[in-house]
Amino acid sequence: MTHRHALLHRAGSSVVACGRTLAVVLVLVLVLAGCASNAEHMTSPSPDQPWTPRGDEETALWSRAPTNQPAPEEPAPEEPIPEEPVPEEPIPEDSAANFSIPADSARAQLPLTEGVDPQRTYRLPELIDLAQRTNPATRAAWQQARQAALAVGMVEATYLPVITASAIGGYQDVTTPLPDVLGESLSIDTTEQGTLGVVALQWLLFDFGQRQALSTAAKHTAIAANILFNGTHQELIFEVSQAYYLYGAAIQRRRFAETALRNAEAVRTAVEARQAQGLATSVETAQARQAAVQAELRRVQADGEERDAYQSLLAAVGVNAKLQVDAMSVASRPLPEPASAPLEATIRRALSQRPDVAASYAAMQASKAGVKAAQAGYLPKLYAGGNLASGTGDFDVSGLPTIGQQGSGNGLLVGVTVPLYDAGLREAQVREAESQAEMAADEFHRVQTAAVTEIVAARNALRTALESHRAATALVEAAATTYDAALAAYRNGVGTVDAATEADTALLDARQAQAEAHAATLIGAVNLAFVVGSLTSRNSLP
């Protein structure tokens, strides 16, 4: 009977302990449920109200944050529409919602560009070198190529075994009450402790080519990343060259605008001289002054366009510091000849060496390897495993001698796993891989077609730019002759001020058209080299 009472007492104690544990778990679940809904207090109370930072967003526990923003007001019940429209009251300016965010000086720290010499005058080759060393786009492409190469190493690491070491130690102290004997409570104290050390080996020996397919896919992906890294440099060379030529053209337009302003001032001076002699009317004088003011406006606009082009050049290079750039030489740069190679040969050469086409082809090969890797999931796998273990343990019962034990063991296993049923998971994986392979093939053909279109358009643009430059050069010569004749005729009293001002404007337009055609020709030549895939360094500039 005494033993039964002890068992009942122990069972009752267990029930009480389980009840307490269950209560604690229920309280914890309720608290966490409240925490999840309470986290919304860290955002705006309504779509039309700003979010107000509390100042402890990075340190506080969001789920326990108190409410610090008023809840949105409930809409008032609808009222009947009055017969006559009621004018709306103006909203006070101080009641407008302020959606500003707190300023942080850490976000305003611009990285310093290393290797910039403020005393040096940079030409196009030096700008390209600086861009390739400092532009963030090249570094990002390099990191992506490195990550793809590391992925290959991770796949190849699966060919080798995995060895792990584990150490386990534990201690347990149990007190067992005994039935009361002559009114005295007795118990038995039991202590158990021990340690275990295990070295385990896992090795996949054969998998019917699944790892090989995964390795092939990773290698093609890494090749594509390296190709795109080189392609990033080619694109950077083109962007810097284009921005450089546009900046040079902007400088020329500003200089032409200054020349046109001087011409307009000369016309105004001639009109004022004739007016002093009583040979010019007030209308002619007003027209001459208007033409001079208009020329001044065009000069100001050209000056602003030059500043914008300079900033675009700095952005293309990828620097935050000011540079001294020699873009005046763009005007004297010789123009290239029209493309003489046959179009079909140019297209074939471009498709064989363009980075985007090559990267798309590598991605298509990687997707094909992915199909083989998915299909290998149907096949069995052969693996080996082994372990070396050593452990010690002590068992101590109060009043009895301590029992100690030491042991060690080792083993080697070789097994085969055969997948039998997985609810269609492998079939879905194979279909997904096949779909990705088809999509990669379609993307490759799309890139090829886009490349052909770009090549044809670039050849046509270069040809049009060259023809436009020849026509603009002839127009400048004719407009200059017309302006000189009109100004001389007016000074001699046989011409009109309208003819002189119109000739000045026409000369400015002709010179700007010539400068734009010159820059367009240089950009067209660089663009053609880029779309063909031959713009590989600063030395390959056309």
Coordinates of C-alpha atoms in Angstrom, one line a residue:
M1 CA 0.0 0.0 0.0
T2 CA 2.8 2.4 0.8
H3 CA 4.4 1.8 -2.6
R4 CA 1.0 2.5 -4.3
H5 CA 0.6 5.8 -2.4
A6 CA 4.0 6.8 -3.5
L7 CA 3.2 6.1 -7.1
L8 CA -0.1 8.0 -6.8
H9 CA 1.6 10.9 -5.2
R10 CA 4.3 11.0 -7.9
A11 CA 1.6 10.8 -10.6
G12 CA -0.3 13.6 -9.0
S13 CA 2.8 15.7 -8.9
S14 CA 3.4 15.1 -12.6
V15 CA -0.1 16.1 -13.5
V16 CA 0.3 19.3 -11.5
A17 CA 3.6 20.1 -13.2
C18 CA 2.2 19.4 -16.6
G19 CA -0.7 21.7 -15.9
R20 CA 1.6 24.5 -14.8
T21 CA 3.7 24.0 -18.0
L22 CA 0.5 24.1 -20.2
A23 CA -0.6 27.3 -18.5
V24 CA 2.7 28.9 -19.1
V25 CA 2.6 27.9 -22.8
L26 CA -0.9 29.3 -23.2
V27 CA 0.1 32.6 -21.6
L28 CA 3.1 32.8 -23.8
V29 CA 1.0 32.1 -26.9
L30 CA -1.5 34.9 -26.0
V31 CA 1.3 37.3 -25.4
L32 CA 3.0 36.6 -28.7
A33 CA -0.4 36.9 -30.5
G34 CA -0.8 40.3 -29.0
C35 CA 2.8 41.2 -30.0
A36 CA 2.2 40.4 -33.6
S37 CA -0.8 42.7 -33.9
N38 CA 0.8 45.4 -31.8
A39 CA 3.7 45.8 -34.2
E40 CA 1.5 47.9 -36.5
H41 CA 1.9 50.7 -34.0
M42 CA 5.3 51.4 -35.6
T43 CA 3.7 52.6 -38.9
S44 CA 1.3 55.3 -40.1
P45 CA -2.2 55.1 -38.7
S46 CA -3.8 55.7 -42.1
P47 CA -2.8 56.0 -45.8
D48 CA -3.1 59.8 -45.7
Q49 CA -1.1 60.4 -42.5
P50 CA 2.7 60.5 -42.4
W51 CA 4.8 58.1 -40.5
T52 CA 6.3 59.7 -37.5
P53 CA 9.6 58.2 -36.3
R54 CA 9.9 57.4 -32.6
G55 CA 13.6 57.5 -32.4
D56 CA 14.0 53.9 -31.1
E57 CA 13.2 52.0 -34.3
E58 CA 16.5 50.1 -34.4
T59 CA 16.7 49.2 -30.8
A60 CA 13.1 48.8 -29.4
L61 CA 11.0 45.7 -29.6
W62 CA 8.4 46.6 -32.2
S63 CA 5.8 44.2 -30.9
R64 CA 5.9 45.8 -27.5
A65 CA 5.9 49.4 -28.6
P66 CA 3.1 51.6 -27.1
T67 CA 0.8 53.4 -29.4
N68 CA 2.0 56.9 -30.0
Q69 CA -0.1 58.0 -32.9
P70 CA -3.8 58.7 -33.0
A71 CA -6.1 56.2 -34.6
P72 CA -7.9 57.3 -37.8
E73 CA -11.2 58.9 -37.1
E74 CA -14.3 57.1 -38.1
P75 CA -16.2 58.7 -41.0
A76 CA -19.2 60.7 -40.0
P77 CA -22.6 59.5 -41.2
E78 CA -23.6 60.7 -44.6
E79 CA -25.8 63.8 -44.7
P80 CA -28.3 64.6 -47.4
I81 CA -26.9 66.6 -50.3
P82 CA -28.2 70.2 -50.1
E83 CA -30.0 71.7 -53.0
E84 CA -27.5 74.6 -53.4
P85 CA -23.7 73.9 -53.5
V86 CA -21.9 75.0 -50.3
P87 CA -18.5 76.6 -50.9
E88 CA -15.6 74.6 -49.4
E89 CA -13.6 76.2 -46.7
P90 CA -9.9 76.7 -47.4
I91 CA -7.6 74.3 -45.6
P92 CA -5.2 76.2 -43.3
E93 CA -1.6 75.9 -44.4
D94 CA -0.4 74.8 -41.0
S95 CA -2.7 71.8 -41.0
A96 CA -1.1 70.1 -44.0
A97 CA 0.4 66.7 -43.3
N98 CA 4.2 66.8 -43.2
F99 CA 5.8 63.7 -44.8
S100 CA 9.4 64.6 -44.1
I101 CA 11.9 62.1 -42.7
P102 CA 14.6 62.8 -40.2
A103 CA 18.0 63.8 -41.6
D104 CA 21.0 61.6 -41.1
S105 CA 24.4 62.8 -41.8
A106 CA 25.7 59.3 -42.4
R107 CA 23.6 59.1 -45.6
A108 CA 25.2 62.3 -46.9
Q109 CA 28.8 61.0 -46.9
L110 CA 29.9 60.7 -50.5
P111 CA 32.8 58.2 -51.1
L112 CA 36.1 59.9 -52.0
T113 CA 37.3 59.0 -55.5
E114 CA 40.9 57.8 -55.3
G115 CA 43.4 58.5 -58.0
V116 CA 42.0 61.9 -59.1
D117 CA 44.6 64.6 -59.8
P118 CA 42.9 68.0 -59.7
Q119 CA 45.9 69.6 -61.4
R120 CA 45.8 67.2 -64.4
T121 CA 43.9 67.9 -67.6
Y122 CA 42.1 64.7 -68.7
R123 CA 41.5 63.7 -72.3
L124 CA 39.3 60.9 -73.4
P125 CA 41.8 58.0 -72.9
E126 CA 42.6 59.2 -69.4
L127 CA 38.9 59.5 -68.6
I128 CA 38.3 56.0 -69.7
D129 CA 41.2 54.7 -67.5
L130 CA 39.8 56.6 -64.5
A131 CA 36.3 55.3 -65.1
Q132 CA 37.5 51.7 -65.3
R133 CA 39.3 52.0 -62.0
T134 CA 36.7 54.0 -60.0
N135 CA 33.2 53.4 -61.5
P136 CA 31.0 51.4 -59.1
A137 CA 29.5 49.4 -62.1
T138 CA 32.8 47.7 -62.8
R139 CA 33.3 46.7 -59.2
A140 CA 29.8 45.4 -58.9
A141 CA 30.2 43.3 -62.0
W142 CA 33.5 42.0 -60.7
Q143 CA 31.9 40.9 -57.4
Q144 CA 29.2 39.1 -59.3
A145 CA 31.8 37.2 -61.3
R146 CA 33.6 36.3 -58.1
Q147 CA 30.4 35.0 -56.5
A148 CA 29.7 32.9 -59.6
A149 CA 33.2 31.4 -59.4
L150 CA 32.7 30.6 -55.7
A151 CA 29.4 28.8 -56.6
V152 CA 31.4 26.5 -58.8
G153 CA 33.8 25.7 -56.0
M154 CA 30.8 24.9 -53.7
V155 CA 29.4 22.5 -56.2
E156 CA 32.8 20.8 -56.7
A157 CA 33.2 20.5 -52.9
T158 CA 30.3 17.9 -52.9
Y159 CA 32.6 15.4 -54.5
L160 CA 34.6 15.2 -51.3
P161 CA 33.5 13.7 -48.0
V162 CA 32.1 15.7 -45.1
I163 CA 33.8 15.1 -41.7
T164 CA 32.2 16.4 -38.5
A165 CA 33.3 16.3 -34.9
S166 CA 30.8 16.5 -32.0
A167 CA 31.4 16.6 -28.2
I168 CA 28.5 16.1 -25.8
G169 CA 28.5 16.4 -22.1
G170 CA 25.8 16.2 -19.5
Y171 CA 24.9 16.1 -15.9
Q172 CA 21.7 14.9 -14.1
D173 CA 20.8 14.8 -10.4
V174 CA 17.5 13.1 -9.4
T175 CA 16.0 12.9 -5.9
T176 CA 13.5 10.0 -5.4
P177 CA 11.4 10.1 -2.2
L178 CA 10.8 6.8 -0.3
P179 CA 7.8 5.8 1.8
D180 CA 7.7 7.1 5.3
V181 CA 9.2 4.7 7.8
L182 CA 8.4 5.3 11.4
G183 CA 7.4 8.9 10.6
E184 CA 10.8 9.7 9.0
S185 CA 11.0 11.0 5.3
L186 CA 13.7 9.2 3.3
S187 CA 14.9 9.7 -0.3
I188 CA 17.5 8.3 -2.7
D189 CA 19.9 10.8 -4.5
T190 CA 21.0 9.6 -7.9
T191 CA 23.7 11.4 -9.9
E192 CA 24.7 10.6 -13.5
Q193 CA 27.2 12.4 -15.6
G194 CA 29.2 11.6 -18.7
T195 CA 30.9 12.9 -21.9
L196 CA 30.8 11.6 -25.5
G197 CA 33.1 12.5 -28.5
V198 CA 32.1 11.5 -32.0
V199 CA 33.9 11.9 -35.4
A200 CA 31.5 11.2 -38.3
L201 CA 32.1 10.9 -42.0
Q202 CA 29.6 11.3 -44.8
W203 CA 30.5 10.7 -48.5
L204 CA 28.3 10.5 -51.5
L205 CA 30.1 8.1 -53.8
F206 CA 28.0 7.9 -56.9
D207 CA 24.8 9.8 -58.1
F208 CA 24.5 9.0 -61.8
G209 CA 25.9 12.4 -62.9
Q210 CA 23.8 14.8 -60.9
R211 CA 26.7 16.6 -59.3
Q212 CA 28.4 16.7 -62.7
A213 CA 25.4 18.4 -64.2
L214 CA 25.2 20.9 -61.4
S215 CA 28.9 21.6 -61.8
T216 CA 28.5 22.1 -65.5
A217 CA 25.6 24.5 -64.9
A218 CA 27.6 26.5 -62.3
K219 CA 30.6 26.7 -64.7
H220 CA 28.4 28.1 -67.5
T221 CA 26.9 30.6 -65.1
A222 CA 30.4 31.7 -64.0
I223 CA 31.5 32.0 -67.6
A224 CA 28.4 34.2 -68.3
A225 CA 29.3 36.4 -65.2
N226 CA 32.9 36.8 -66.5
I227 CA 31.6 37.7 -70.0
L228 CA 29.3 40.3 -68.5
F229 CA 32.2 41.7 -66.5
N230 CA 34.1 42.4 -69.7
G231 CA 30.9 43.7 -71.3
T232 CA 30.5 46.2 -68.4
H233 CA 33.9 47.6 -69.3
Q234 CA 32.9 47.8 -72.9
E235 CA 29.7 49.6 -72.1
L236 CA 31.6 52.0 -69.8
I237 CA 34.0 52.9 -72.5
F238 CA 31.1 53.7 -74.8
E239 CA 29.2 55.8 -72.2
V240 CA 32.3 57.8 -71.3
S241 CA 33.2 58.4 -75.0
Q242 CA 29.6 59.4 -75.7
A243 CA 29.5 61.9 -72.8
Y244 CA 32.9 63.3 -73.8
Y245 CA 31.8 64.0 -77.3
L246 CA 28.5 65.5 -76.2
Y247 CA 30.5 67.7 -73.8
G248 CA 32.8 68.8 -76.6
A249 CA 29.7 69.6 -78.8
A250 CA 28.2 71.7 -76.0
I251 CA 31.4 73.7 -75.8
Q252 CA 31.3 74.4 -79.5
R253 CA 27.6 75.4 -79.3
R254 CA 28.5 77.8 -76.5
R255 CA 31.4 79.3 -78.5
F256 CA 29.1 79.7 -81.6
A257 CA 26.5 81.4 -79.5
E258 CA 29.2 83.8 -78.2
T259 CA 30.2 84.5 -81.9
A260 CA 26.6 85.1 -82.8
L261 CA 26.2 87.5 -79.9
R262 CA 29.2 89.4 -81.2
N263 CA 27.7 89.5 -84.7
A264 CA 24.4 90.8 -83.3
E265 CA 26.3 93.5 -81.4
A266 CA 28.1 94.4 -84.6
V267 CA 24.7 94.8 -86.4
R268 CA 23.4 96.9 -83.5
T269 CA 26.5 99.1 -83.6
A270 CA 26.0 99.6 -87.3
V271 CA 22.4 100.5 -86.9
E272 CA 23.1 103.0 -84.1
A273 CA 25.8 104.6 -86.2
R274 CA 23.4 105.1 -89.1
Q275 CA 20.8 106.4 -86.6
A276 CA 23.3 109.0 -85.4
Q277 CA 23.5 110.1 -89.0
G278 CA 19.8 110.2 -89.4
L279 CA 19.8 107.2 -91.8
A280 CA 18.1 104.6 -89.6
T281 CA 14.6 104.5 -88.2
S282 CA 13.7 103.8 -84.6
V283 CA 12.1 100.5 -85.7
E284 CA 15.4 99.3 -87.2
T285 CA 17.2 100.3 -83.9
A286 CA 14.6 98.4 -81.9
Q287 CA 15.0 95.3 -84.1
A288 CA 18.8 95.4 -83.8
R289 CA 18.5 95.6 -80.0
Q290 CA 16.0 92.8 -80.0
A291 CA 18.3 90.6 -82.0
A292 CA 21.2 91.3 -79.6
V293 CA 19.1 90.4 -76.6
Q294 CA 17.9 87.2 -78.4
A295 CA 21.5 86.3 -79.1
E296 CA 22.4 86.9 -75.4
L297 CA 19.5 84.5 -74.4
R298 CA 20.8 81.8 -76.7
R299 CA 24.3 82.3 -75.2
V300 CA 23.0 81.8 -71.7
Q301 CA 21.1 78.7 -72.7
A302 CA 24.2 77.3 -74.5
D303 CA 26.2 78.0 -71.3
G304 CA 23.7 76.0 -69.2
E305 CA 23.8 73.1 -71.7
E306 CA 27.6 73.0 -71.4
R307 CA 27.4 72.8 -67.6
D308 CA 24.8 70.0 -67.9
A309 CA 27.0 68.1 -70.3
Y310 CA 30.0 68.4 -68.0
Q311 CA 28.1 67.0 -65.1
S312 CA 26.8 64.1 -67.3
L313 CA 30.5 63.4 -68.2
L314 CA 31.4 63.2 -64.5
A315 CA 28.5 60.9 -63.9
A316 CA 29.6 58.6 -66.7
V317 CA 33.1 58.4 -65.3
G318 CA 31.7 57.8 -61.8
V319 CA 33.5 60.5 -59.8
N320 CA 32.3 63.1 -57.4
A321 CA 35.3 65.4 -57.7
K322 CA 35.7 68.1 -60.3
L323 CA 38.0 67.3 -63.3
Q324 CA 39.8 69.5 -65.7
V325 CA 38.7 68.0 -69.1
D326 CA 40.2 68.9 -72.5
A327 CA 37.2 68.6 -74.7
M328 CA 38.2 71.4 -77.1
S329 CA 40.1 68.8 -79.3
V330 CA 36.7 67.2 -80.2
A331 CA 36.2 69.9 -82.9
S332 CA 39.5 69.1 -84.6
R333 CA 39.1 65.3 -84.3
P334 CA 39.1 63.7 -87.8
L335 CA 35.9 61.9 -88.7
P336 CA 35.9 58.2 -89.5
E337 CA 35.1 56.7 -92.9
P338 CA 31.8 54.9 -93.5
A339 CA 31.6 51.2 -92.7
S340 CA 33.0 49.4 -95.7
A341 CA 32.7 45.7 -94.5
P342 CA 29.7 43.8 -95.8
L343 CA 26.7 43.9 -93.5
E344 CA 26.4 40.1 -93.3
A345 CA 30.0 39.7 -92.3
T346 CA 29.7 42.4 -89.7
I347 CA 26.7 40.7 -88.2
R348 CA 28.4 37.4 -88.0
R349 CA 31.4 38.8 -86.4
A350 CA 29.3 40.7 -83.9
L351 CA 27.2 37.7 -82.9
S352 CA 30.4 35.8 -82.3
Q353 CA 32.0 38.3 -79.9
R354 CA 29.3 40.5 -78.4
P355 CA 29.2 40.0 -74.6
D356 CA 25.4 40.0 -74.2
V357 CA 25.1 37.3 -76.9
A358 CA 27.9 35.2 -75.4
A359 CA 26.4 35.5 -71.9
S360 CA 23.0 34.6 -73.1
Y361 CA 24.4 31.5 -74.9
A362 CA 26.2 30.5 -71.7
A363 CA 23.0 30.9 -69.7
M364 CA 21.2 28.6 -72.3
Q365 CA 23.9 25.9 -71.8
A366 CA 23.6 26.2 -68.0
S367 CA 19.8 25.7 -68.3
K368 CA 20.4 22.5 -70.4
A369 CA 22.7 21.2 -67.6
G370 CA 20.0 22.0 -65.1
V371 CA 17.6 19.7 -66.9
K372 CA 20.1 16.8 -66.6
A373 CA 20.6 17.5 -62.9
A374 CA 16.8 17.4 -62.4
Q375 CA 16.4 14.2 -64.3
A376 CA 19.2 12.5 -62.2
G377 CA 16.9 12.9 -59.2
Y378 CA 15.0 9.7 -60.4
L379 CA 18.2 7.6 -60.0
P380 CA 19.6 6.0 -56.9
K381 CA 22.6 7.3 -55.0
L382 CA 25.5 5.4 -53.4
Y383 CA 26.9 6.7 -50.2
A384 CA 29.3 5.8 -47.4
G385 CA 29.3 6.7 -43.7
G386 CA 31.5 6.1 -40.8
N387 CA 32.1 7.2 -37.2
L388 CA 34.6 7.0 -34.3
A389 CA 33.1 7.4 -30.8
S390 CA 34.5 7.5 -27.3
G391 CA 32.5 8.2 -24.1
T392 CA 32.8 8.1 -20.3
G393 CA 30.0 8.0 -17.7
D394 CA 29.7 7.9 -13.9
F395 CA 26.6 6.7 -12.0
D396 CA 26.4 7.5 -8.3
V397 CA 23.6 6.5 -5.9
S398 CA 23.7 7.8 -2.4
G399 CA 25.0 5.2 -0.1
L400 CA 26.4 3.0 -2.8
P401 CA 29.8 2.9 -4.5
T402 CA 30.2 5.0 -7.7
I403 CA 29.9 3.1 -11.0
G404 CA 32.2 4.4 -13.8
Q405 CA 32.2 3.3 -17.4
Q406 CA 34.3 4.1 -20.4
G407 CA 33.7 2.9 -24.0
S408 CA 34.6 3.5 -27.6
G409 CA 33.3 2.3 -30.9
N410 CA 33.7 2.8 -34.7
G411 CA 31.8 1.7 -37.7
L412 CA 31.6 1.9 -41.5
L413 CA 28.5 1.9 -43.6
V414 CA 27.8 1.7 -47.3
G415 CA 24.3 2.1 -48.6
V416 CA 22.1 2.9 -51.5
T417 CA 19.1 5.2 -51.5
V418 CA 16.4 4.7 -54.2
P419 CA 13.7 7.3 -54.5
L420 CA 10.3 5.6 -54.9
Y421 CA 7.6 8.1 -54.3
D422 CA 7.6 11.9 -53.7
A423 CA 4.1 13.0 -54.7
G424 CA 5.3 14.3 -58.1
L425 CA 8.0 16.6 -56.7
R426 CA 10.7 15.3 -59.0
E427 CA 8.4 15.5 -62.0
A428 CA 7.6 19.1 -61.2
Q429 CA 11.4 19.9 -60.9
V430 CA 12.1 18.3 -64.2
R431 CA 9.3 20.3 -65.9
E432 CA 10.5 23.5 -64.3
A433 CA 14.1 22.9 -65.5
E434 CA 12.8 22.1 -69.0
S435 CA 10.7 25.3 -69.0
Q436 CA 13.7 27.3 -67.9
A437 CA 15.8 25.8 -70.7
E438 CA 13.2 26.7 -73.3
M439 CA 13.0 30.2 -71.9
A440 CA 16.8 30.6 -72.0
A441 CA 16.8 29.4 -75.6
D442 CA 14.1 32.0 -76.5
E443 CA 16.0 34.7 -74.7
F444 CA 19.1 33.8 -76.7
H445 CA 17.3 34.2 -80.0
R446 CA 15.8 37.5 -78.8
V447 CA 19.3 38.8 -77.9
Q448 CA 20.5 37.7 -81.3
T449 CA 17.7 39.5 -83.1
A450 CA 18.2 42.7 -81.0
A451 CA 21.9 42.7 -81.8
V452 CA 21.2 42.5 -85.6
T453 CA 18.8 45.4 -85.3
E454 CA 21.3 47.5 -83.3
I455 CA 24.0 46.8 -85.9
V456 CA 21.9 47.8 -88.8
A457 CA 20.7 50.9 -87.0
A458 CA 24.2 51.9 -86.0
R459 CA 25.5 51.6 -89.6
N460 CA 22.6 53.7 -90.8
A461 CA 23.1 56.3 -88.1
L462 CA 26.8 56.7 -88.9
R463 CA 26.1 57.1 -92.6
T464 CA 23.4 59.7 -91.9
A465 CA 25.7 61.6 -89.5
L466 CA 28.5 61.7 -92.1
E467 CA 26.2 63.0 -94.8
S468 CA 24.7 65.6 -92.4
H469 CA 28.1 66.9 -91.5
R470 CA 29.0 67.3 -95.2
A471 CA 25.8 69.2 -95.8
A472 CA 26.2 71.3 -92.6
T473 CA 29.7 72.3 -93.6
A474 CA 28.5 73.6 -97.0
L475 CA 25.7 75.4 -95.2
V476 CA 28.1 77.1 -92.9
E477 CA 30.1 78.4 -95.8
A478 CA 27.0 79.7 -97.5
A479 CA 25.6 81.3 -94.3
A480 CA 28.9 83.0 -93.5
T481 CA 29.0 84.5 -97.0
T482 CA 25.4 85.6 -96.7
Y483 CA 26.0 87.3 -93.3
D484 CA 29.1 89.1 -94.4
A485 CA 27.3 90.4 -97.5
A486 CA 24.2 91.4 -95.6
L487 CA 26.2 93.3 -93.0
A488 CA 28.3 95.1 -95.6
A489 CA 25.2 96.0 -97.6
Y490 CA 23.6 97.5 -94.6
R491 CA 26.6 99.5 -93.7
N492 CA 26.7 100.9 -97.2
G493 CA 23.0 101.8 -97.1
V494 CA 21.8 99.3 -99.6
G495 CA 20.6 96.5 -97.2
T496 CA 18.1 96.1 -94.4
V497 CA 18.5 95.3 -90.7
D498 CA 16.1 92.4 -91.1
A499 CA 18.4 90.8 -93.7
A500 CA 21.4 91.2 -91.4
T501 CA 19.8 89.8 -88.3
E502 CA 18.3 86.9 -90.2
A503 CA 21.7 86.1 -91.7
D504 CA 23.3 86.1 -88.2
T505 CA 20.7 83.7 -86.9
A506 CA 21.0 81.5 -90.0
L507 CA 24.8 81.4 -89.5
L508 CA 24.5 80.4 -85.9
D509 CA 22.0 77.6 -86.8
A510 CA 24.3 76.3 -89.5
R511 CA 27.4 76.3 -87.2
Q512 CA 25.4 74.5 -84.4
A513 CA 24.1 72.0 -86.9
Q514 CA 27.7 71.4 -88.1
A515 CA 28.9 70.9 -84.5
E516 CA 26.0 68.5 -83.7
A517 CA 26.7 66.5 -86.9
H518 CA 30.4 66.3 -86.1
A519 CA 29.6 65.0 -82.6
A520 CA 26.9 62.6 -83.9
T521 CA 29.5 61.2 -86.3
L522 CA 32.0 60.5 -83.6
I523 CA 29.3 59.0 -81.4
G524 CA 28.0 56.9 -84.2
A525 CA 31.4 55.5 -84.9
V526 CA 31.9 54.6 -81.2
N527 CA 28.4 53.2 -81.1
L528 CA 29.0 51.0 -84.2
A529 CA 32.2 49.6 -82.6
F530 CA 30.3 49.0 -79.4
V531 CA 27.4 47.1 -80.9
V532 CA 29.8 45.0 -83.0
G533 CA 31.7 44.1 -79.9
S534 CA 35.0 45.5 -80.9
L535 CA 35.1 48.5 -78.4
T536 CA 37.3 46.5 -76.0
S537 CA 39.8 49.2 -74.8
R538 CA 40.7 52.8 -75.2
N539 CA 43.1 51.9 -78.0
S540 CA 40.1 50.5 -80.0
L541 CA 38.4 53.8 -80.2
P542 CA 37.5 54.6 -83.9

